[in-house]
Short mmCIF file of C-alpha atoms in Angstrom, two decimals:
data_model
loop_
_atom_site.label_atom_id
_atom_site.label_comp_id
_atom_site.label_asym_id
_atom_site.label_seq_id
_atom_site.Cartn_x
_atom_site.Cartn_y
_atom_site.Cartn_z
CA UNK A 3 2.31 -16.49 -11.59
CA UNK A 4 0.21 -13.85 -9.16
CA UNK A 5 -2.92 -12.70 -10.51
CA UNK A 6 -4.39 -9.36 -8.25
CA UNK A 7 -8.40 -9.46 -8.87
CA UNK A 8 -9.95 -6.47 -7.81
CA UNK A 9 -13.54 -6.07 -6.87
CA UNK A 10 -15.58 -3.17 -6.33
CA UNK A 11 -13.54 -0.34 -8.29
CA UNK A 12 -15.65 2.81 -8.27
CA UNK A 13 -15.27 4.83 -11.31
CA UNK A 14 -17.23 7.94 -10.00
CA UNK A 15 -15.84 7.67 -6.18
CA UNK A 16 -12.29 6.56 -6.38
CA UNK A 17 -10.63 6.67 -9.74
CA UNK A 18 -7.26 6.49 -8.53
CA UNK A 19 -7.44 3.95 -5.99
CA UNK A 20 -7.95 1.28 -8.60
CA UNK A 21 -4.79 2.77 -10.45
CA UNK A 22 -2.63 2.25 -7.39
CA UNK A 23 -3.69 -0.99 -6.87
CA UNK A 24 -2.73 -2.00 -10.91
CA UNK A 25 0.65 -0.08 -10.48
CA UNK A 26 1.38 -1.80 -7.31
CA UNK A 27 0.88 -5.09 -8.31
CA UNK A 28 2.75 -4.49 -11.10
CA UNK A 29 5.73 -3.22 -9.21
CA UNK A 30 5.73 -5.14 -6.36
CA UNK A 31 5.72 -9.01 -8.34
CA UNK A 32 2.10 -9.70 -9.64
CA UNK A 33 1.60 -10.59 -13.55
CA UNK A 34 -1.55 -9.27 -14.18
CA UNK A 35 -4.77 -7.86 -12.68
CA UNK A 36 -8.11 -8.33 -13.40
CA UNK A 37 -10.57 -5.28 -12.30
CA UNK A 38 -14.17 -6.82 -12.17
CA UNK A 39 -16.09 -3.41 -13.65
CA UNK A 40 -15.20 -1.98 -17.22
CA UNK A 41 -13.01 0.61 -17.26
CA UNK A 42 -11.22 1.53 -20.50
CA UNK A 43 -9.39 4.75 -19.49
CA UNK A 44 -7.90 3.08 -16.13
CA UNK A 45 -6.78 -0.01 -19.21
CA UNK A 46 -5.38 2.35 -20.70
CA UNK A 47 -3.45 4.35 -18.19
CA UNK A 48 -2.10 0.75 -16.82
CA UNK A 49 -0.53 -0.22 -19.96
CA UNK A 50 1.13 3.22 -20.96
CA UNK A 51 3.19 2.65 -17.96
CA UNK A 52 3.98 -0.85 -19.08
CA UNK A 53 5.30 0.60 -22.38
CA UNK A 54 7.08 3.09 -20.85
CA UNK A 55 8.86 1.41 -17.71
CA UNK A 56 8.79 -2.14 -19.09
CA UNK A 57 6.39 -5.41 -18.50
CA UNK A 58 5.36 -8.21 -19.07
CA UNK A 59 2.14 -7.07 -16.85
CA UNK A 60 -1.51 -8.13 -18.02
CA UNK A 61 -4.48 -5.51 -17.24
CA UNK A 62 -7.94 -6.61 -18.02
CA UNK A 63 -11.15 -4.86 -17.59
CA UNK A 64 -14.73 -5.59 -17.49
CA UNK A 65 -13.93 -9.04 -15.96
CA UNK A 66 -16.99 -12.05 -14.73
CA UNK A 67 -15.03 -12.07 -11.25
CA UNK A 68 -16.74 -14.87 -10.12
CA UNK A 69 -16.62 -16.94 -13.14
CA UNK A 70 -12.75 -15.81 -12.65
CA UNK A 71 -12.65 -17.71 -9.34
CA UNK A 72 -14.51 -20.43 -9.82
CA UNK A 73 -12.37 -21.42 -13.32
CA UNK A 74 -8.98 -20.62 -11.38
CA UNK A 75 -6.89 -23.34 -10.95
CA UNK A 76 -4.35 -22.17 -8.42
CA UNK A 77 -4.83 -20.49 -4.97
CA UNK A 78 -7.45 -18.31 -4.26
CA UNK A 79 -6.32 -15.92 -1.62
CA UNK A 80 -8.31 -13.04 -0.32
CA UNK A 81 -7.20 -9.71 1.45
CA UNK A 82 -9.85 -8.84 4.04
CA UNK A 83 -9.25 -6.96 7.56
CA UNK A 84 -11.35 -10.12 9.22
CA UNK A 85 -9.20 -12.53 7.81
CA UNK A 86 -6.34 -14.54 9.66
CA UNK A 87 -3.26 -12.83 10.09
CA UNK A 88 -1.02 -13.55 7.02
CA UNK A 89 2.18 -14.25 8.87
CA UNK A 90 0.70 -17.32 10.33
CA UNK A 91 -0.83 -18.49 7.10
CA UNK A 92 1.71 -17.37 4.18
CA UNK A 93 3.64 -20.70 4.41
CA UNK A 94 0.06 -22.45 4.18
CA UNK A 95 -0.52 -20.66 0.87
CA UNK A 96 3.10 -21.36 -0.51
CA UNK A 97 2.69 -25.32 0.27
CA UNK A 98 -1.17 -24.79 -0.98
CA UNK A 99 0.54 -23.49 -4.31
CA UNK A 100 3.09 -25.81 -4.70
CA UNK A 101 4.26 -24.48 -8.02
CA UNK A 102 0.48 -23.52 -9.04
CA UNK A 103 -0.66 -19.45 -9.79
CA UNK A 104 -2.02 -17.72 -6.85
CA UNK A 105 -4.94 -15.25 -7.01
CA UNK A 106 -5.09 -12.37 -4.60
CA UNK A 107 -8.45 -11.13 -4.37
CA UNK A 108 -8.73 -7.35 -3.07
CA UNK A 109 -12.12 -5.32 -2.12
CA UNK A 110 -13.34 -1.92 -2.00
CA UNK A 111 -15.59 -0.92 0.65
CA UNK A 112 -18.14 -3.14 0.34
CA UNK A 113 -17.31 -7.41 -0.74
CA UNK A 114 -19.68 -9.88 -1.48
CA UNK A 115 -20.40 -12.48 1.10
CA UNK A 116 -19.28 -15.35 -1.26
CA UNK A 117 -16.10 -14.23 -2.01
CA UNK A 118 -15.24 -15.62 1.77
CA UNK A 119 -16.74 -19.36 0.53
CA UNK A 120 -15.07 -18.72 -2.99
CA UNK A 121 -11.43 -18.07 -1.92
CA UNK A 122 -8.95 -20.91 0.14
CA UNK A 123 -7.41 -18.46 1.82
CA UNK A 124 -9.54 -15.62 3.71
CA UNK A 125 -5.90 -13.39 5.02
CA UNK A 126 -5.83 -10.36 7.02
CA UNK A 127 -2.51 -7.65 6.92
CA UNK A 128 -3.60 -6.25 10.05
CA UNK A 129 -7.44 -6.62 11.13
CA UNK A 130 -7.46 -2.79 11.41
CA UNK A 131 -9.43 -0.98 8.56
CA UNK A 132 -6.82 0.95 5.92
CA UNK A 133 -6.44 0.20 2.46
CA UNK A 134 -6.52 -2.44 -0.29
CA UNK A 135 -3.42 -1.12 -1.77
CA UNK A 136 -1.25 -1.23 1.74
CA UNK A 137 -2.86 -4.88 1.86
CA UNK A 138 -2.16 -5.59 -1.28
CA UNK A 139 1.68 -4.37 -1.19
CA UNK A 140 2.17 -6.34 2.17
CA UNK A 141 0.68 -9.65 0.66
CA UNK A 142 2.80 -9.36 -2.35
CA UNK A 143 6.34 -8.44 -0.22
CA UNK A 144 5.23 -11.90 2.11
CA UNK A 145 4.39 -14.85 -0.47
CA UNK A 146 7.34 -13.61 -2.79
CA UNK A 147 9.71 -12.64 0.41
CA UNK A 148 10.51 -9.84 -0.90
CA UNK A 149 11.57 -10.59 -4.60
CA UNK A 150 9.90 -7.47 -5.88
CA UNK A 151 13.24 -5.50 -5.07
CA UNK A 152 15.39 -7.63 -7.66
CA UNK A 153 12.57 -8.04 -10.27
CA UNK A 154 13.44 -6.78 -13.64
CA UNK A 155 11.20 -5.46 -16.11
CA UNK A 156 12.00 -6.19 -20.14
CA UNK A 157 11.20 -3.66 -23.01
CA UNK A 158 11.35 -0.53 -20.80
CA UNK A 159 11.82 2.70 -22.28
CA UNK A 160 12.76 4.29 -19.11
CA UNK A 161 14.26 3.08 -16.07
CA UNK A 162 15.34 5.16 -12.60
CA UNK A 163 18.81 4.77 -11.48
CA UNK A 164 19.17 4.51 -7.90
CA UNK A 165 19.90 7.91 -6.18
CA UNK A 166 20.62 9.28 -2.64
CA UNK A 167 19.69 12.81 -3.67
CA UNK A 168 17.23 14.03 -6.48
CA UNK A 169 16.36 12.07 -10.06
CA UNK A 170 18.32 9.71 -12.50
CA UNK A 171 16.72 8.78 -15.10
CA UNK A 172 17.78 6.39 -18.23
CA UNK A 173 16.39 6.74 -21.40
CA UNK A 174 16.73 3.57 -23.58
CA UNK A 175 19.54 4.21 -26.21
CA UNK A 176 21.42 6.30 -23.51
CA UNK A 177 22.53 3.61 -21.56
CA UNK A 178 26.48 2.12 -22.55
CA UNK A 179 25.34 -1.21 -23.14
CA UNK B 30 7.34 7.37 17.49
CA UNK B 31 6.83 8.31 13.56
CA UNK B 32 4.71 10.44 11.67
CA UNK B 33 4.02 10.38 8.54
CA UNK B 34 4.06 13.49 6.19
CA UNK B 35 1.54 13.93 3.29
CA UNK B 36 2.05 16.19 0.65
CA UNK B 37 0.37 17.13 -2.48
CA UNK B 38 -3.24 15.90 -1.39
CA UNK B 39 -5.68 16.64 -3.85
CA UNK B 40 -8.93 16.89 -2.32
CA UNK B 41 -10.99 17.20 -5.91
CA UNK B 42 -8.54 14.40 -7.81
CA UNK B 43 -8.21 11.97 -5.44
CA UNK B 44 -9.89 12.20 -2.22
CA UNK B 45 -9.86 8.52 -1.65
CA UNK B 46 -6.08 8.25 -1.85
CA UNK B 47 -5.01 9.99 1.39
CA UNK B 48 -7.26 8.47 3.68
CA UNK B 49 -5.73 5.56 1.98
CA UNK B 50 -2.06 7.12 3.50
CA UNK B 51 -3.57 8.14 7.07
CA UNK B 52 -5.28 4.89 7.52
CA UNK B 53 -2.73 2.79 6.77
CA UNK B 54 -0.36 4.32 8.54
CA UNK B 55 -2.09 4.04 11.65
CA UNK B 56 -2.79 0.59 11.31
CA UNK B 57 1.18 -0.15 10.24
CA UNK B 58 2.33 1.45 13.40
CA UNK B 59 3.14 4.94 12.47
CA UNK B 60 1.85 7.26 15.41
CA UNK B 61 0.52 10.65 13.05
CA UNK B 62 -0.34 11.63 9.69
CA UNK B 63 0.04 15.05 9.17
CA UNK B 64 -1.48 16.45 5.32
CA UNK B 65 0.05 19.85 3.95
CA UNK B 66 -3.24 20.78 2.47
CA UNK B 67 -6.27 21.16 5.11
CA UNK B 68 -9.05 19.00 4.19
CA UNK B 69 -11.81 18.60 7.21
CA UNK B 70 -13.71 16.29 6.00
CA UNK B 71 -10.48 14.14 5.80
CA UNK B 72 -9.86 14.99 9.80
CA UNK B 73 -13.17 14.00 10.46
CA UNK B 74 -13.11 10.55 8.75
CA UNK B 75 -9.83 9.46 10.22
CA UNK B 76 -10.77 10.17 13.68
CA UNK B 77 -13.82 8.72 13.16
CA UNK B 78 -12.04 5.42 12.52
CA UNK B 79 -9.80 6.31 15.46
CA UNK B 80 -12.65 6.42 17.70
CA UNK B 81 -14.16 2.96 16.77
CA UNK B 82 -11.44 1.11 16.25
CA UNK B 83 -9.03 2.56 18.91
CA UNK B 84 -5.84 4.97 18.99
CA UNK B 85 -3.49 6.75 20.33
CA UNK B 86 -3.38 8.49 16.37
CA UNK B 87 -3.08 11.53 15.56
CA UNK B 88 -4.18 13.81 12.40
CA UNK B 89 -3.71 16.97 11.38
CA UNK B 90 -4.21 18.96 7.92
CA UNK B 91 -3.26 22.47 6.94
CA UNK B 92 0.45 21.71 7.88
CA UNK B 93 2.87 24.17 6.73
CA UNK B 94 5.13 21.39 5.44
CA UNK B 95 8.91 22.74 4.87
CA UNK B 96 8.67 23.88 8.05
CA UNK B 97 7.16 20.91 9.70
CA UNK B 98 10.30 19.21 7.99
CA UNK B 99 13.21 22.09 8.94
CA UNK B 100 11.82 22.22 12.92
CA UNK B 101 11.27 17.74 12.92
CA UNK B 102 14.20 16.49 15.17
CA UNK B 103 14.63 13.66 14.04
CA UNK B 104 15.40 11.44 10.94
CA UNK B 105 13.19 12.52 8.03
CA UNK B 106 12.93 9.57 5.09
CA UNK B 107 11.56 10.40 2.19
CA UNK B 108 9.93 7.97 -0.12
CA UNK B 109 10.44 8.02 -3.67
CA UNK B 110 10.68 6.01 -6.71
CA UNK B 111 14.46 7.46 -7.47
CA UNK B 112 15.80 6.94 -4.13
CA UNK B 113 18.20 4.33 -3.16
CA UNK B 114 16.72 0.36 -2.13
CA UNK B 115 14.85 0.70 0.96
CA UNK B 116 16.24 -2.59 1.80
CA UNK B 117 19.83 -1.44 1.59
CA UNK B 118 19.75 1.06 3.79
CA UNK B 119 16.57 0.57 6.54
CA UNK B 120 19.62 -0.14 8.72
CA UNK B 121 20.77 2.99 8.56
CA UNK B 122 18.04 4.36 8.87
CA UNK B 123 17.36 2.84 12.45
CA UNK B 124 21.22 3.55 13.48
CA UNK B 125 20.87 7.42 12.83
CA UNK B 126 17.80 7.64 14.82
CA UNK B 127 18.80 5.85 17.67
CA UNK B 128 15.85 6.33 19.62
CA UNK B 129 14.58 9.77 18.03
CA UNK B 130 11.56 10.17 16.39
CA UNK B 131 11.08 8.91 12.01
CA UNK B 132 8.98 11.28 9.59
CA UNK B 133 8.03 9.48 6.76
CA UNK B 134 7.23 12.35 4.10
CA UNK B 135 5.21 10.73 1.32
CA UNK B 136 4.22 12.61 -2.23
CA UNK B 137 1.83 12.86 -5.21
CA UNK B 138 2.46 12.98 -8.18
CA UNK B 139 4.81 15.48 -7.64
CA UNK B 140 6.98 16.83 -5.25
CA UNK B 141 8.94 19.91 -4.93
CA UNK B 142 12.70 19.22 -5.68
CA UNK B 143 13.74 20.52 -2.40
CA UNK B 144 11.99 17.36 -0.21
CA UNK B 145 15.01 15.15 -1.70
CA UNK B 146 17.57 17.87 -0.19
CA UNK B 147 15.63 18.24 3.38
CA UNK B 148 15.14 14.68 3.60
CA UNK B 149 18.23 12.69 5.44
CA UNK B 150 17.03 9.66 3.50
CA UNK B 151 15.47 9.57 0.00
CA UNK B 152 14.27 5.71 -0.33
CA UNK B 153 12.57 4.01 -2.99
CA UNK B 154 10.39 1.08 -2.74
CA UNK B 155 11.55 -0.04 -5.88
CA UNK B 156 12.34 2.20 -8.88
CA UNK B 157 9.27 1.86 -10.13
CA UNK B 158 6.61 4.03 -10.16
CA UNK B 159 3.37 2.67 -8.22
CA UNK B 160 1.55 4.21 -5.10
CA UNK B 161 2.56 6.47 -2.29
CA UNK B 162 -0.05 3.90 -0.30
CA UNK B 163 2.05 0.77 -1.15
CA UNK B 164 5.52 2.06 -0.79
CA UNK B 165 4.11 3.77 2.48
CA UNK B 166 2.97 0.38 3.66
CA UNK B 167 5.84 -1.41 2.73
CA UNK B 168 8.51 1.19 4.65
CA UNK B 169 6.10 1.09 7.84
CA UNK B 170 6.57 -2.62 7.34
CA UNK B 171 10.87 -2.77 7.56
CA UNK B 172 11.10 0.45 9.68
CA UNK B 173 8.97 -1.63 12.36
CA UNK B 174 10.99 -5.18 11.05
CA UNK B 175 7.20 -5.85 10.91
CA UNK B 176 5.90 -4.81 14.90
CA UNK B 177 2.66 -3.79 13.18
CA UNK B 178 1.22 -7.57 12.99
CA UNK B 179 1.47 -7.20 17.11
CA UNK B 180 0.55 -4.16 17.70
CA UNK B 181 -2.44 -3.18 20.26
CA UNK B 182 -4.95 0.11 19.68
CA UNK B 183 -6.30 1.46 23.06
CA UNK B 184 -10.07 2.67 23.77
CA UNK B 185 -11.39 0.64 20.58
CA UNK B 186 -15.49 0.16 20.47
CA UNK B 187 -14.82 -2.17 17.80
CA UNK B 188 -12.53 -5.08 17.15
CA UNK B 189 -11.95 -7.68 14.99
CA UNK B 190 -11.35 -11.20 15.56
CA UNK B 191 -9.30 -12.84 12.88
CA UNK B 192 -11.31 -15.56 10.92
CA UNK B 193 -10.84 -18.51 8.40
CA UNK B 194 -14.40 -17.87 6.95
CA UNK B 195 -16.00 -14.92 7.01
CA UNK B 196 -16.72 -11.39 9.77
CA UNK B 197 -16.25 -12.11 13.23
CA UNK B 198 -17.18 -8.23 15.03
CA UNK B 199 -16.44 -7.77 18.64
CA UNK B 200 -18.39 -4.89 19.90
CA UNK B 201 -16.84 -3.30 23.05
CA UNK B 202 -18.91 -4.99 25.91
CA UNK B 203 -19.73 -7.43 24.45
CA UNK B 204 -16.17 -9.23 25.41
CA UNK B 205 -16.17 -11.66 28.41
CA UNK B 206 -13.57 -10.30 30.14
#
C-alpha cells in the first residue's frame, strides 16, 4: 500500500494544486492521501471522482502529519529537490519495504526542517525546483515501475476507452458485459 | 528540442497550476513552455527561476495557439485522458520525429475539440482523469527514456547538491573549481 502525505496545502493560494496532487496519486498507484490542513471541499471534490471513475482511494483531511509519521510503520519517503536522486535510491526503498506500506511525503513551498530527520528516505526527481505533483507522478511511475498503466479501478461509473482521435466514453450499464 | 504548449491557463482559478507546467517542464528536459493566455507575472516568475537556477529555457505567453500548432514542424502530441497508452505508442512517437522537433500541447479542464484533430498523437497517461502537471511529467519522462535525471542547466547562480539529510545550497562562487 502507498500512502501520499501532503504538507503545506494552501487553501487561499493554491486550491488546485492540492487537487492534482489527490487525483494523481490516485491515478498513478497510491491508496490514499492524507492532506495535513482541513479542507472539506477539496474531501469532497476527491471522492466524487472516486464515485464516478471508480476506487478504492482513501482521502483524509485535517490530518496530525507528524503524529502520521512517527506512528507509520512502513517507509517513510520524502520528495524534496535536495534530496538524492531517486534512480539511485528506488531499489533501496523497495528492499527497505520489503512487503511493508510506503509513505511518500510531498511539500509545498515551504517544509519543516524535521520532516528531513522524520522520513528514511530524503529523494530528489531532479534537484531543479518544479512541482510536487511532477515529483509526485515520477516517484509513483519508479517504486511501482510503471504499474499505474494496468491498474484497474472497481465500482466506476464511467470509464474512457482508449482513443487515437477525440472522446470514448463508457457509461456503466452500456458496456456488453 | 520540445516545447511544451499550455492551453486554457486560468490566471484567477489557478495561478499556481501553470507555473506548475512551465517549471516542470524545464526541469524534465523540455526546452519551452509557451501559454495561450498572456500572463506577465507568470513570465516573470519562470525566468526568474531560469536565472538562478540556470537555462537555456524559454517562455512565452499570449501565444496564438492553433496557429502555433498549424505552423510547428514537427510532431505535435497531445496529452489527454482519452488518448491511446502513452506507453504503447512513445515509440512511435520518437520514429515519426526522427530528429525534428516534439510539442507537447497540454490542457485544462477543457480543450477545444479540434486539439485532438491537429495533434499527430493524442496520448493519455492513463484514462484517468488527474493533472495536466503529472501526465506532463510523466510524458517528459518516456519521450526523454528518462535523460532528465542527467541533464545539465547552464549559467545557474544556484545549485543543488543532492543530500541524504537535509539542504545542501551551492551558491555560484562559492564552488572550488
Amino acid at each position: 500500500m502507498i500512502v501520499v502525505l501532503r504538507l503545506g496545502h494552501r487553501r487561499a493560494r493554491d486550491p488546485r494544486v492540492t487537487t492534482h496532487v489527490c487525483l494523481a496519486a490516485r491515478a498513478l498507484g497510491a491508496d490514499a492521501v492524507w492532506v495535513s490542513e482541513r479542507d472539506r471541499a477539496l474531501e469532497g471534490g476527491v471522492r466524487a471522482a472516486v464515485e464516478r471513475f471508480g476506487g478504492p482511494f482513501e482521502v483524509r483531511t485535517g490530518v496530525p502529519w507528524r503524529q502520521a509519521m512517527r506512528d507509520f510503520s512502513g517507509v517513510r519517503v520524502h520528495l524534496t529537490m535536495y534530496g538524492e536522486p531517486i534512480d539511485k535510491r528506488v531499489a533501496a526503498v523497495r528492499r527497505s519495504a520489503r512487503g511493508r506500506d510506503i509513505m511518500l511525503v510531498v511539500g509545498g513551498a515551504k517544509v519543516p526542517g524535521d520532516v528531513y530527520g522524520m522520513a528514511d528516505f530524503n529523494l530528489a526527481v531532479t534537484n531543479q525546483p518544479h512541482s510536487e505533483v511532477a515529483a509526485l507522478a515520477v516517484a509513483l511511475d519508479r517504486l511501482t515501475a510503471g504499474a499505474w498503466a494496468r491498474k484497474r479501478f472497481k465500482g466506476a461509473r464511467v470509464a474512457v476507452r482508449p482513443s487515437a482521435r477525440g472522446k470514448d466514453v463508457v457509461r456503466r450499464g452500456d458496456e456488453e458485459e
